[in-house]
Short mmCIF file of C-alpha atoms and ligand atoms in Angstrom, two decimals:
data_model
loop_
_atom_site.label_atom_id
_atom_site.label_comp_id
_atom_site.label_asym_id
_atom_site.label_seq_id
_atom_site.Cartn_x
_atom_site.Cartn_y
_atom_site.Cartn_z
CA MET A 1 58.95 -27.96 -15.82
CA ALA A 2 59.69 -25.56 -12.95
CA LEU A 3 57.01 -25.40 -10.26
CA VAL A 4 56.09 -22.56 -7.91
CA ALA A 5 53.86 -22.51 -4.84
CA GLY A 6 51.50 -19.80 -3.60
CA VAL A 7 50.00 -19.69 -0.13
CA ASP A 8 46.90 -17.90 1.15
CA SER A 9 46.90 -17.80 4.93
CA SER A 10 43.46 -16.24 5.28
CA THR A 11 41.20 -15.62 8.24
CA GLN A 12 39.40 -18.95 8.06
CA SER A 13 41.86 -21.27 6.34
CA CYS A 14 45.21 -21.87 4.66
CA LYS A 15 45.34 -22.75 0.97
CA VAL A 16 48.36 -23.83 -1.08
CA VAL A 17 48.45 -23.97 -4.88
CA ILE A 18 51.31 -25.40 -6.91
CA ARG A 19 51.51 -24.16 -10.48
CA ASP A 20 53.70 -24.48 -13.54
CA ALA A 21 55.96 -21.42 -13.40
CA GLU A 22 55.76 -20.81 -17.11
CA THR A 23 52.14 -21.50 -18.06
CA GLY A 24 50.47 -21.00 -14.71
CA GLU A 25 48.71 -24.36 -15.04
CA LEU A 26 47.42 -25.70 -11.71
CA VAL A 27 49.33 -28.84 -10.79
CA ARG A 28 48.18 -29.60 -7.22
CA GLU A 29 46.55 -27.87 -4.28
CA GLY A 30 45.84 -28.36 -0.59
CA ARG A 31 44.13 -26.65 2.31
CA ALA A 32 43.58 -26.72 6.07
CA SER A 33 41.35 -24.83 8.50
CA HIS A 34 42.28 -22.07 10.94
CA PRO A 35 40.72 -21.78 14.38
CA ASP A 36 37.82 -19.37 14.88
CA GLY A 37 38.15 -16.09 16.71
CA THR A 38 39.74 -12.68 16.32
CA GLU A 39 42.68 -13.59 18.57
CA VAL A 40 44.79 -16.53 17.38
CA ALA A 41 48.10 -18.12 18.38
CA PRO A 42 50.26 -17.86 15.21
CA ARG A 43 51.46 -21.46 15.65
CA HIS A 44 48.00 -22.52 14.40
CA TRP A 45 48.75 -20.80 11.07
CA TRP A 46 52.07 -22.61 10.88
CA ASP A 47 50.42 -25.95 11.68
CA ALA A 48 47.71 -25.32 9.06
CA LEU A 49 50.40 -24.39 6.52
CA GLN A 50 52.16 -27.72 7.15
CA VAL A 51 48.92 -29.63 6.58
CA ALA A 52 48.05 -27.58 3.48
CA ILE A 53 51.55 -28.16 2.04
CA GLU A 54 51.28 -31.88 2.76
CA THR A 55 47.83 -32.19 1.16
CA ALA A 56 49.23 -30.29 -1.84
CA GLY A 57 51.84 -33.03 -2.22
CA GLY A 58 54.75 -31.21 -0.57
CA LEU A 59 57.29 -28.67 -1.83
CA ASP A 60 60.11 -31.02 -2.79
CA ASP A 61 59.79 -30.30 -6.52
CA VAL A 62 59.08 -26.57 -6.07
CA ASP A 63 61.59 -23.81 -6.94
CA ALA A 64 59.93 -20.70 -5.48
CA VAL A 65 57.27 -19.98 -2.85
CA ALA A 66 55.40 -16.82 -1.84
CA VAL A 67 52.95 -16.29 0.98
CA GLY A 68 49.84 -14.10 0.77
CA GLY A 69 47.69 -13.59 3.80
CA GLN A 70 45.17 -11.73 5.89
CA GLN A 71 46.42 -8.19 6.47
CA HIS A 72 47.12 -6.18 9.62
CA GLY A 73 47.30 -8.95 12.27
CA MET A 74 49.71 -8.09 15.11
CA VAL A 75 52.42 -10.72 15.53
CA ALA A 76 54.55 -9.35 18.37
CA LEU A 77 57.89 -11.13 18.95
CA ASP A 78 60.23 -10.89 21.93
CA SER A 79 64.01 -10.68 21.68
CA SER A 80 64.31 -14.46 21.31
CA GLY A 81 61.74 -14.58 18.50
CA GLU A 82 59.00 -15.97 20.74
CA VAL A 83 55.44 -14.73 20.12
CA VAL A 84 54.64 -12.41 23.03
CA ARG A 85 50.87 -13.06 23.03
CA ASP A 86 48.20 -14.37 20.69
CA ALA A 87 47.93 -12.28 17.51
CA LEU A 88 45.08 -9.79 17.30
CA LEU A 89 43.52 -10.09 13.83
CA TRP A 90 42.29 -7.43 11.39
CA ASN A 91 38.69 -8.02 12.55
CA ASP A 92 39.38 -7.59 16.27
CA THR A 93 37.82 -4.28 17.29
CA ARG A 94 39.18 -3.92 20.83
CA SER A 95 41.68 -1.30 19.64
CA ALA A 96 38.96 1.13 18.44
CA GLN A 97 39.70 3.63 21.23
CA ALA A 98 43.44 3.24 20.63
CA ALA A 99 42.81 4.25 16.99
CA LEU A 100 41.01 7.42 18.11
CA ASP A 101 43.82 8.23 20.56
CA LEU A 102 46.49 7.80 17.89
CA ILE A 103 44.58 9.96 15.40
CA ASP A 104 44.23 12.67 18.01
CA GLU A 105 47.85 12.54 19.21
CA ALA A 106 49.33 12.77 15.71
CA GLY A 107 47.23 15.81 14.79
CA GLY A 108 44.06 14.42 13.18
CA PRO A 109 42.93 12.21 10.29
CA ALA A 110 44.45 14.36 7.53
CA VAL A 111 47.91 14.05 9.10
CA TRP A 112 47.63 10.24 9.03
CA ALA A 113 46.25 10.17 5.49
CA GLU A 114 49.16 12.32 4.36
CA ALA A 115 51.76 10.29 6.27
CA THR A 116 50.61 6.74 5.52
CA GLY A 117 47.83 6.97 2.91
CA SER A 118 45.23 5.85 5.47
CA VAL A 119 43.44 6.92 8.63
CA PRO A 120 43.91 4.13 11.20
CA VAL A 121 40.90 2.17 12.46
CA ALA A 122 40.88 -0.79 14.85
CA SER A 123 42.03 -3.12 12.05
CA PHE A 124 45.45 -1.50 11.68
CA THR A 125 48.50 -3.02 13.35
CA ALA A 126 49.53 0.32 14.89
CA THR A 127 46.28 0.53 16.88
CA LYS A 128 46.76 -3.00 18.18
CA LEU A 129 50.24 -2.08 19.40
CA ARG A 130 48.77 0.94 21.19
CA TRP A 131 46.13 -1.29 22.76
CA LEU A 132 48.91 -3.64 23.90
CA ARG A 133 50.82 -0.76 25.43
CA ASP A 134 47.71 0.46 27.31
CA ALA A 135 46.16 -2.89 28.31
CA GLU A 136 49.20 -5.19 28.70
CA PRO A 137 52.22 -2.94 29.33
CA GLU A 138 54.33 -5.89 30.50
CA ASN A 139 53.78 -7.57 27.11
CA ALA A 140 54.38 -4.32 25.22
CA ALA A 141 57.73 -3.92 27.00
CA LYS A 142 58.83 -7.35 25.74
CA VAL A 143 58.19 -6.58 22.06
CA ALA A 144 61.45 -6.62 20.09
CA ALA A 145 59.97 -7.07 16.59
CA VAL A 146 56.56 -6.74 14.97
CA ALA A 147 55.52 -8.83 11.99
CA LEU A 148 52.32 -9.47 10.03
CA PRO A 149 50.88 -12.95 9.50
CA HIS A 150 52.46 -13.37 6.06
CA ASP A 151 55.84 -12.03 7.23
CA TRP A 152 55.90 -14.42 10.16
CA LEU A 153 55.04 -17.45 8.01
CA THR A 154 57.72 -16.47 5.47
CA TRP A 155 60.22 -16.20 8.36
CA ARG A 156 59.20 -19.63 9.68
CA LEU A 157 59.50 -21.13 6.18
CA ALA A 158 63.01 -19.70 6.04
CA GLY A 159 63.80 -21.85 9.08
CA TYR A 160 63.73 -19.20 11.78
CA ASP A 161 61.93 -19.80 15.05
CA ALA A 162 61.86 -18.81 18.67
CA GLY A 163 64.89 -19.81 20.64
CA ASP A 164 67.43 -18.61 18.09
CA GLY A 165 68.34 -15.95 20.62
CA GLY A 166 66.74 -13.30 18.43
CA ALA A 167 69.38 -13.98 15.79
CA GLY A 168 66.73 -14.22 13.09
CA LEU A 169 64.73 -11.08 13.79
CA ASP A 170 66.63 -9.10 11.19
CA ALA A 171 65.77 -11.80 8.63
CA LEU A 172 62.07 -10.82 8.71
CA VAL A 173 60.87 -9.64 5.30
CA THR A 174 57.61 -8.24 3.97
CA ASP A 175 56.33 -6.40 0.90
CA ARG A 176 54.84 -2.97 0.14
CA SER A 177 51.22 -4.11 0.15
CA ASP A 178 51.22 -5.59 3.63
CA ALA A 179 53.54 -2.91 5.06
CA SER A 180 51.00 -0.32 3.90
CA GLY A 181 48.37 -1.77 6.26
CA THR A 182 50.45 -1.35 9.39
CA GLY A 183 49.90 2.38 9.98
CA TYR A 184 53.65 3.03 10.26
CA TRP A 185 54.80 2.79 6.64
CA SER A 186 54.31 5.22 3.78
CA PRO A 187 53.44 3.83 0.32
CA VAL A 188 54.58 7.15 -1.17
CA THR A 189 58.10 7.33 0.29
CA ASN A 190 58.38 3.53 0.68
CA ASP A 191 59.77 4.09 4.17
CA TYR A 192 58.77 3.13 7.66
CA ARG A 193 57.69 5.89 10.02
CA PRO A 194 59.54 4.92 13.21
CA ASP A 195 57.97 7.92 14.96
CA LEU A 196 54.48 6.49 14.38
CA LEU A 197 55.56 3.02 15.51
CA GLU A 198 56.91 4.58 18.68
CA LEU A 199 53.74 6.64 19.17
CA ALA A 200 51.84 3.34 19.10
CA LEU A 201 54.10 0.93 20.97
CA GLY A 202 55.98 3.34 23.20
CA HIS A 203 59.40 2.20 22.00
CA SER A 204 61.13 1.17 18.80
CA ALA A 205 61.19 -2.39 17.47
CA GLU A 206 62.67 -4.39 14.60
CA LEU A 207 60.43 -4.30 11.51
CA PRO A 208 60.52 -6.60 8.47
CA ARG A 209 62.65 -5.44 5.54
CA VAL A 210 60.35 -4.36 2.69
CA LEU A 211 61.33 -6.23 -0.48
CA GLY A 212 60.54 -5.02 -4.00
CA PRO A 213 57.66 -6.68 -5.92
CA SER A 214 59.80 -9.42 -7.51
CA GLN A 215 62.78 -9.39 -5.18
CA GLY A 216 63.84 -12.76 -3.80
CA GLY A 217 64.05 -13.16 -0.04
CA PRO A 218 65.72 -15.94 1.94
CA GLN A 219 65.65 -19.57 0.83
CA SER A 220 63.00 -21.86 2.28
CA ALA A 221 64.07 -24.52 4.75
CA VAL A 222 61.01 -26.54 3.66
CA GLY A 223 61.31 -28.34 0.32
CA ALA A 224 64.22 -30.40 -0.98
CA ARG A 225 65.33 -27.75 -3.49
CA ARG A 226 65.41 -24.99 -0.85
CA PRO A 227 63.01 -22.85 -2.92
CA VAL A 228 63.52 -19.10 -2.95
CA LEU A 229 60.94 -17.16 -0.92
CA GLY A 230 59.19 -14.21 -2.52
CA PRO A 231 58.25 -11.04 -0.64
CA GLY A 232 54.65 -12.28 -0.31
CA ALA A 233 51.71 -9.87 -0.14
CA GLY A 234 48.56 -8.85 1.66
CA ASP A 235 45.63 -10.93 0.46
CA ASN A 236 43.93 -8.24 -1.59
CA ALA A 237 47.12 -7.27 -3.41
CA ALA A 238 47.82 -10.94 -4.12
CA ALA A 239 44.32 -11.39 -5.57
CA ALA A 240 44.81 -8.29 -7.74
CA LEU A 241 48.05 -9.82 -9.05
CA ALA A 242 46.28 -13.08 -9.88
CA LEU A 243 43.53 -11.24 -11.74
CA GLY A 244 46.02 -9.01 -13.52
CA LEU A 245 44.00 -5.92 -12.56
CA ARG A 246 44.78 -2.80 -14.55
CA PRO A 247 43.59 0.78 -14.03
CA GLY A 248 39.80 0.87 -14.57
CA ASP A 249 39.36 -2.59 -13.00
CA VAL A 250 37.84 -3.02 -9.56
CA ALA A 251 37.80 -6.25 -7.53
CA VAL A 252 35.06 -7.01 -5.02
CA SER A 253 36.17 -9.82 -2.73
CA LEU A 254 33.60 -11.61 -0.60
CA GLY A 255 35.41 -13.52 2.15
CA THR A 256 35.21 -12.98 5.89
CA SER A 257 35.93 -9.38 4.89
CA GLY A 258 34.17 -7.60 2.05
CA VAL A 259 36.73 -5.66 0.04
CA VAL A 260 36.50 -3.26 -2.88
CA SER A 261 39.95 -2.54 -4.32
CA ALA A 262 41.53 -1.16 -7.47
CA VAL A 263 45.05 -0.96 -8.90
CA CYS A 264 46.03 2.68 -9.50
CA ALA A 265 49.14 4.43 -10.76
CA ALA A 266 48.80 7.26 -8.20
CA PRO A 267 48.41 7.06 -4.42
CA THR A 268 45.26 8.15 -2.55
CA ALA A 269 45.06 9.91 0.81
CA ASP A 270 41.41 9.89 1.95
CA ALA A 271 41.13 11.85 5.20
CA SER A 272 37.53 10.60 5.64
CA GLY A 273 39.05 7.17 6.29
CA LEU A 274 36.59 5.33 4.00
CA VAL A 275 39.32 4.46 1.50
CA THR A 276 42.66 3.18 2.72
CA GLY A 277 45.59 4.11 0.51
CA PHE A 278 47.43 0.80 0.37
CA ALA A 279 50.18 -0.31 -2.01
CA ASP A 280 49.74 -3.16 -4.49
CA ALA A 281 52.06 -6.05 -5.33
CA THR A 282 53.50 -4.61 -8.55
CA GLY A 283 54.96 -1.31 -7.35
CA ALA A 284 51.72 0.68 -7.80
CA TYR A 285 48.82 1.44 -5.39
CA LEU A 286 45.72 -0.40 -4.18
CA PRO A 287 43.12 1.97 -2.71
CA LEU A 288 40.66 -0.18 -0.84
CA ALA A 289 37.44 -0.10 1.20
CA CYS A 290 37.01 -3.03 3.57
CA THR A 291 33.98 -4.16 5.58
CA LEU A 292 34.01 -6.59 8.50
CA ASN A 293 30.78 -8.21 7.34
CA ALA A 294 30.64 -10.22 4.14
CA THR A 295 30.18 -13.99 3.84
CA ARG A 296 29.53 -14.44 7.54
CA VAL A 297 26.32 -12.48 6.95
CA LEU A 298 25.33 -15.22 4.49
CA ASP A 299 26.44 -17.87 7.00
CA ALA A 300 24.22 -16.20 9.63
CA ALA A 301 21.29 -16.19 7.20
CA THR A 302 21.71 -19.92 6.50
CA ARG A 303 21.58 -20.55 10.27
CA MET A 304 18.53 -18.37 10.79
CA LEU A 305 16.70 -20.03 7.90
CA GLY A 306 17.92 -23.58 8.54
CA VAL A 307 19.16 -24.00 4.95
CA ASP A 308 22.50 -24.58 3.21
CA TYR A 309 24.13 -22.16 0.71
CA THR A 310 22.16 -23.60 -2.21
CA GLY A 311 18.93 -23.21 -0.27
CA LEU A 312 19.79 -19.64 0.71
CA SER A 313 20.55 -18.76 -2.89
CA ALA A 314 17.30 -20.29 -4.17
CA LEU A 315 15.28 -18.44 -1.51
CA ALA A 316 16.97 -15.09 -2.23
CA LEU A 317 16.17 -15.42 -5.92
CA GLN A 318 12.48 -16.09 -5.17
CA ALA A 319 11.96 -12.67 -3.51
CA PRO A 320 11.73 -9.42 -5.51
CA ALA A 321 14.54 -6.84 -5.65
CA GLY A 322 14.33 -4.77 -2.46
CA ALA A 323 12.62 -7.66 -0.60
CA ASP A 324 9.41 -5.63 -0.42
CA GLY A 325 11.09 -3.14 1.91
CA LEU A 326 12.87 -5.60 4.21
CA VAL A 327 16.39 -4.21 4.74
CA LEU A 328 19.21 -5.94 6.61
CA VAL A 329 22.00 -3.67 7.85
CA PRO A 330 24.86 -6.18 8.18
CA TYR A 331 26.97 -4.83 11.06
CA LEU A 332 27.05 -8.25 12.77
CA GLU A 333 30.69 -7.86 13.86
CA GLY A 334 30.59 -4.10 14.37
CA GLU A 335 31.88 -2.32 11.25
CA ARG A 336 35.05 -0.84 9.87
CA THR A 337 33.77 0.97 6.75
CA PRO A 338 31.93 3.00 7.90
CA ASN A 339 33.86 3.04 11.18
CA LYS A 340 31.30 1.73 13.70
CA PRO A 341 33.17 -0.81 15.83
CA ASP A 342 30.43 -0.78 18.49
CA ALA A 343 27.51 -1.28 16.08
CA THR A 344 25.19 -4.26 15.79
CA GLY A 345 23.18 -5.32 12.75
CA ALA A 346 19.51 -4.56 12.20
CA LEU A 347 16.50 -5.74 10.25
CA HIS A 348 14.27 -2.88 9.15
CA GLY A 349 10.89 -2.61 7.47
CA LEU A 350 9.29 -5.77 8.89
CA ARG A 351 5.70 -6.09 7.71
CA LEU A 352 3.33 -9.05 7.46
CA ALA A 353 3.83 -8.99 3.69
CA ASN A 354 7.61 -9.50 3.83
CA THR A 355 8.13 -11.88 6.74
CA THR A 356 8.98 -14.93 4.64
CA PRO A 357 12.19 -16.97 4.39
CA ALA A 358 12.67 -15.72 0.82
CA HIS A 359 12.47 -12.07 1.87
CA LEU A 360 14.96 -12.61 4.70
CA ALA A 361 17.39 -14.41 2.37
CA ARG A 362 17.11 -11.60 -0.19
CA ALA A 363 17.62 -8.93 2.49
CA ALA A 364 20.80 -10.69 3.71
CA VAL A 365 22.32 -10.82 0.22
CA GLU A 366 21.28 -7.25 -0.61
CA GLY A 367 22.47 -5.85 2.76
CA MET A 368 25.93 -7.37 2.32
CA LEU A 369 26.12 -6.04 -1.26
CA CYS A 370 24.81 -2.55 -0.39
CA ALA A 371 27.63 -2.05 2.11
CA LEU A 372 30.10 -2.90 -0.69
CA ALA A 373 28.27 -0.64 -3.18
CA ASP A 374 28.94 2.18 -0.69
CA GLY A 375 32.62 1.13 -0.85
CA ILE A 376 32.58 1.37 -4.66
CA ASP A 377 31.18 4.91 -4.36
CA ALA A 378 33.92 5.80 -1.86
CA LEU A 379 36.58 4.63 -4.35
CA ARG A 380 34.92 6.64 -7.13
CA ALA A 381 35.01 9.71 -4.87
CA GLN A 382 38.80 9.26 -4.72
CA GLY A 383 38.98 9.44 -8.51
CA VAL A 384 39.13 5.67 -9.09
CA ALA A 385 37.59 4.63 -12.44
CA VAL A 386 35.16 1.70 -12.29
CA GLU A 387 35.06 0.25 -15.79
CA ARG A 388 35.23 -3.50 -15.16
CA LEU A 389 34.20 -5.13 -11.89
CA PHE A 390 35.39 -8.58 -10.79
CA LEU A 391 33.68 -10.62 -8.07
CA ILE A 392 35.88 -13.12 -6.21
CA GLY A 393 36.14 -14.90 -2.82
CA GLY A 394 34.02 -17.65 -1.25
CA GLY A 395 30.83 -15.57 -1.52
CA ALA A 396 31.15 -15.38 -5.32
CA LYS A 397 30.22 -19.09 -5.39
CA SER A 398 26.64 -18.11 -4.54
CA GLU A 399 24.34 -17.97 -7.57
CA ALA A 400 22.14 -15.39 -5.84
CA VAL A 401 25.13 -13.15 -5.11
CA ARG A 402 26.33 -13.35 -8.70
CA ARG A 403 22.87 -12.54 -10.08
CA ILE A 404 21.89 -9.82 -7.60
CA ALA A 405 25.29 -8.03 -7.51
CA PRO A 406 24.97 -6.31 -10.93
CA SER A 407 21.57 -4.83 -9.98
CA VAL A 408 22.92 -3.44 -6.69
CA PHE A 409 26.28 -2.26 -8.08
CA GLY A 410 24.68 -0.85 -11.26
CA VAL A 411 27.45 -2.32 -13.47
CA ASP A 412 28.15 -5.66 -15.14
CA VAL A 413 29.86 -8.14 -12.85
CA HIS A 414 32.69 -10.35 -14.14
CA VAL A 415 33.05 -13.60 -12.20
CA PRO A 416 36.25 -15.50 -12.96
CA PRO A 417 36.19 -19.28 -12.54
CA SER A 418 35.92 -20.25 -8.87
CA GLY A 419 39.45 -20.44 -7.48
CA GLU A 420 41.97 -19.42 -4.87
CA TYR A 421 42.96 -16.02 -6.20
CA VAL A 422 45.07 -14.96 -3.24
CA ALA A 423 47.14 -18.15 -3.38
CA ASP A 424 47.28 -17.83 -7.18
CA GLY A 425 48.61 -14.27 -6.91
CA ALA A 426 51.27 -15.44 -4.48
CA ALA A 427 52.18 -18.22 -6.94
CA ARG A 428 52.39 -15.69 -9.78
CA GLN A 429 54.70 -13.58 -7.64
CA ALA A 430 56.86 -16.65 -6.90
CA ALA A 431 57.11 -17.31 -10.65
CA TRP A 432 58.05 -13.66 -11.20
CA VAL A 433 60.81 -13.89 -8.58
CA LEU A 434 62.07 -17.12 -10.14
CA SER A 435 62.12 -15.71 -13.68
CA GLY A 436 64.06 -12.58 -12.78
CA ALA A 437 62.05 -10.90 -15.57
CA GLU A 438 60.90 -7.29 -15.57
CA GLN A 439 57.21 -8.27 -15.73
CA ALA A 440 55.23 -10.96 -13.95
CA PRO A 441 54.52 -14.00 -16.15
CA ASP A 442 51.49 -13.65 -18.35
CA TRP A 443 49.06 -16.05 -16.66
CA THR A 444 46.16 -14.06 -15.30
CA ALA A 445 42.57 -15.16 -14.81
CA ALA A 446 40.62 -12.06 -15.83
CA ALA A 447 40.09 -13.16 -19.43
CA GLN A 448 38.10 -16.27 -18.49
CA ALA A 449 35.43 -14.46 -16.45
CA GLU A 450 31.68 -15.06 -16.92
CA VAL A 451 29.77 -11.78 -17.18
CA PHE A 452 26.56 -11.26 -15.16
CA GLN A 453 24.21 -8.46 -16.16
CA ALA A 454 20.99 -7.17 -14.57
CA GLU A 455 18.74 -4.13 -14.63
CA PRO A 456 20.10 -1.63 -12.08
CA ALA A 457 17.81 -1.50 -9.01
CA PRO A 458 18.62 1.89 -7.41
CA ARG A 459 15.66 1.47 -5.06
CA VAL A 460 17.58 -1.26 -3.19
CA ARG A 461 20.34 1.17 -2.32
CA GLU A 462 17.92 3.98 -1.53
CA GLN A 463 16.12 1.77 1.01
CA TYR A 464 19.46 0.79 2.52
CA ALA A 465 20.67 4.39 2.70
CA ALA A 466 17.45 5.38 4.46
CA VAL A 467 18.08 3.03 7.41
CA ARG A 468 21.79 2.23 7.60
CA GLU A 469 22.39 4.74 10.43
CA LEU A 470 19.60 3.22 12.52
CA THR A 471 21.46 0.52 14.41
CA ALA A 472 21.90 -0.10 18.12
CA THR A 473 25.33 -0.15 19.75
CA ARG A 474 26.65 -3.10 21.70
CA THR A 475 27.16 -0.75 24.62
CA ALA A 476 23.48 0.28 24.62
CA LEU A 477 22.40 -3.35 24.50
CA GLY A 478 24.90 -4.42 27.16
CA VAL A 479 26.47 -7.10 24.92
CA SER A 480 30.06 -7.58 23.77
N1 LIG B 1 28.19 -21.36 -2.13
C1 LIG B 1 28.45 -20.40 -1.26
N2 LIG B 1 27.56 -19.43 -1.03
C2 LIG B 1 27.81 -18.44 -0.16
N3 LIG B 1 28.93 -18.35 0.58
C3 LIG B 1 29.86 -19.29 0.41
C4 LIG B 1 29.68 -20.37 -0.49
N4 LIG B 1 30.78 -21.15 -0.43
C5 LIG B 1 31.61 -20.57 0.49
N5 LIG B 1 31.04 -19.48 0.99
C6 LIG B 1 31.60 -18.55 2.01
O1 LIG B 1 32.95 -18.28 1.73
C7 LIG B 1 33.63 -18.01 2.95
C8 LIG B 1 35.07 -18.34 2.79
O2 LIG B 1 35.57 -17.55 1.74
P1 LIG B 1 37.11 -17.13 1.66
O3 LIG B 1 37.20 -16.15 0.54
O4 LIG B 1 37.94 -18.36 1.61
O5 LIG B 1 37.24 -16.42 3.08
P2 LIG B 1 38.53 -15.95 3.89
O6 LIG B 1 39.50 -15.49 2.83
O7 LIG B 1 38.02 -14.84 4.73
O8 LIG B 1 39.03 -17.08 4.72
C9 LIG B 1 32.91 -18.81 4.04
O9 LIG B 1 32.67 -17.96 5.14
C10 LIG B 1 31.58 -19.14 3.40
O10 LIG B 1 30.58 -18.44 4.08
O1 LIG B 2 41.66 -6.26 6.57
C1 LIG B 2 41.57 -6.58 5.41
C2 LIG B 2 41.98 -5.66 4.32
O2 LIG B 2 42.40 -4.42 4.77
C3 LIG B 2 41.01 -7.93 5.08
O3 LIG B 2 40.85 -8.13 3.71
C4 LIG B 2 41.89 -9.00 5.67
O4 LIG B 2 43.09 -8.98 4.93
C5 LIG B 2 41.23 -10.35 5.76
O5 LIG B 2 40.79 -10.89 4.59
P1 LIG B 2 39.98 -12.28 4.41
O6 LIG B 2 40.62 -13.31 5.25
O7 LIG B 2 38.56 -12.00 4.73
O8 LIG B 2 40.12 -12.61 2.95
#
């Protein structure tokens, strides 16, 4: 039995699954935590990967490995392969002004949407490079190569590291899905845009070679059989691969980020910036709307209410739909979709009748879901069909989320068995690489989903729409 491994190096943790390459059966798994914060030294991801591999029983009997991971993070390397500074993650908003500058300098949002499929916001790697150039020019000058979290981990697995005199920089590899979140790669032409990289960083730099969806990369230095390394993928594309999404399917992922994404045969180019026109992990496209505020809104609610997740869920289900007019706008970390990096969250409609723990719990769940319902509408506006909706990610473990989501989204919600879909997608890619076949192996999770249905509650979204613009900025409040 040949085994393959898939990795999810996500914002909060690293997960490794080891599966049977032919059947997809789960054989072993492991995980480890990542440090908190929006600025992280990449060595922590490497250390967590080692622990996750070890707790998954090692890679000695594994024949192929692929790494999925959080998108966009800026891993800047100097000419010896050393990390120049801590990586800025997708949810770090300090490059918001840099994003506006880049949009302006290149000729406006439509020019970016046409060139790269997306209008850059603070999440995109290009804006982080521009921030580096403006705020830390001495660091920007040292940058010889730019990688993303999954590219860097793949490179480290291949045995490359700082101190090789830069010899390994040209061994960096990536895939279409993650390259499409940089802001200097076009999913339509499948080429880098060196001019846009230079506009951001101020000079050229080595970029990872973009492998095809099932193209093998270098061999791993970890694992007795020297497993082949797959191209890897951005986390959302990896999850789509695990689910086996097809046109008409939409995935809503509730992790640190809230993401609505869909696999499409044709690219999108949304100049409003609400939908980013990314690539998927099969050679097609993955238009996507991403919020900065998903499960951490639920975490915040558990803290405010002094309950655990089960308690939060029970409370939320005690209150009526719409929480008697209590509306939580969830911009706790600023927001990316809509683009409000300076925003704070808000609680609207407080009245004596709705100031109960149950109403607050309900408002937290509904506020998080309403922001994603807006994302679903944005995808529809780009011509994306929404026929079947899957709910995945840590937040899908919440009973209240599963039961309230269909009423807010206005469609049935399919919840596959709780699992690590990003790591599973990476494992499926590894099996695809190993097989050399035209198609990925037929072991997807979509068929086993439980379907949740509820009466649509349009009033919940109407209440949210009435107040979502009414939030204070951090600047106005004098907080960071
Ligand atoms: N039962 C639950 N109810 C609500 N949220 C949950 C539950 N279990 C886990 N979570 C949330 O899931 C999140 C982790 O999900 P995950 O998809 O792994 O995130 P990420 O990919 O961003 O690291 C945690 O922030 C936690 O809040
Ligand atoms: O920025 C995006 C997508 O564009 C996020 O989806 C990140 O890729 C992080 O994902 P999680 O760690 O929250 O799963």
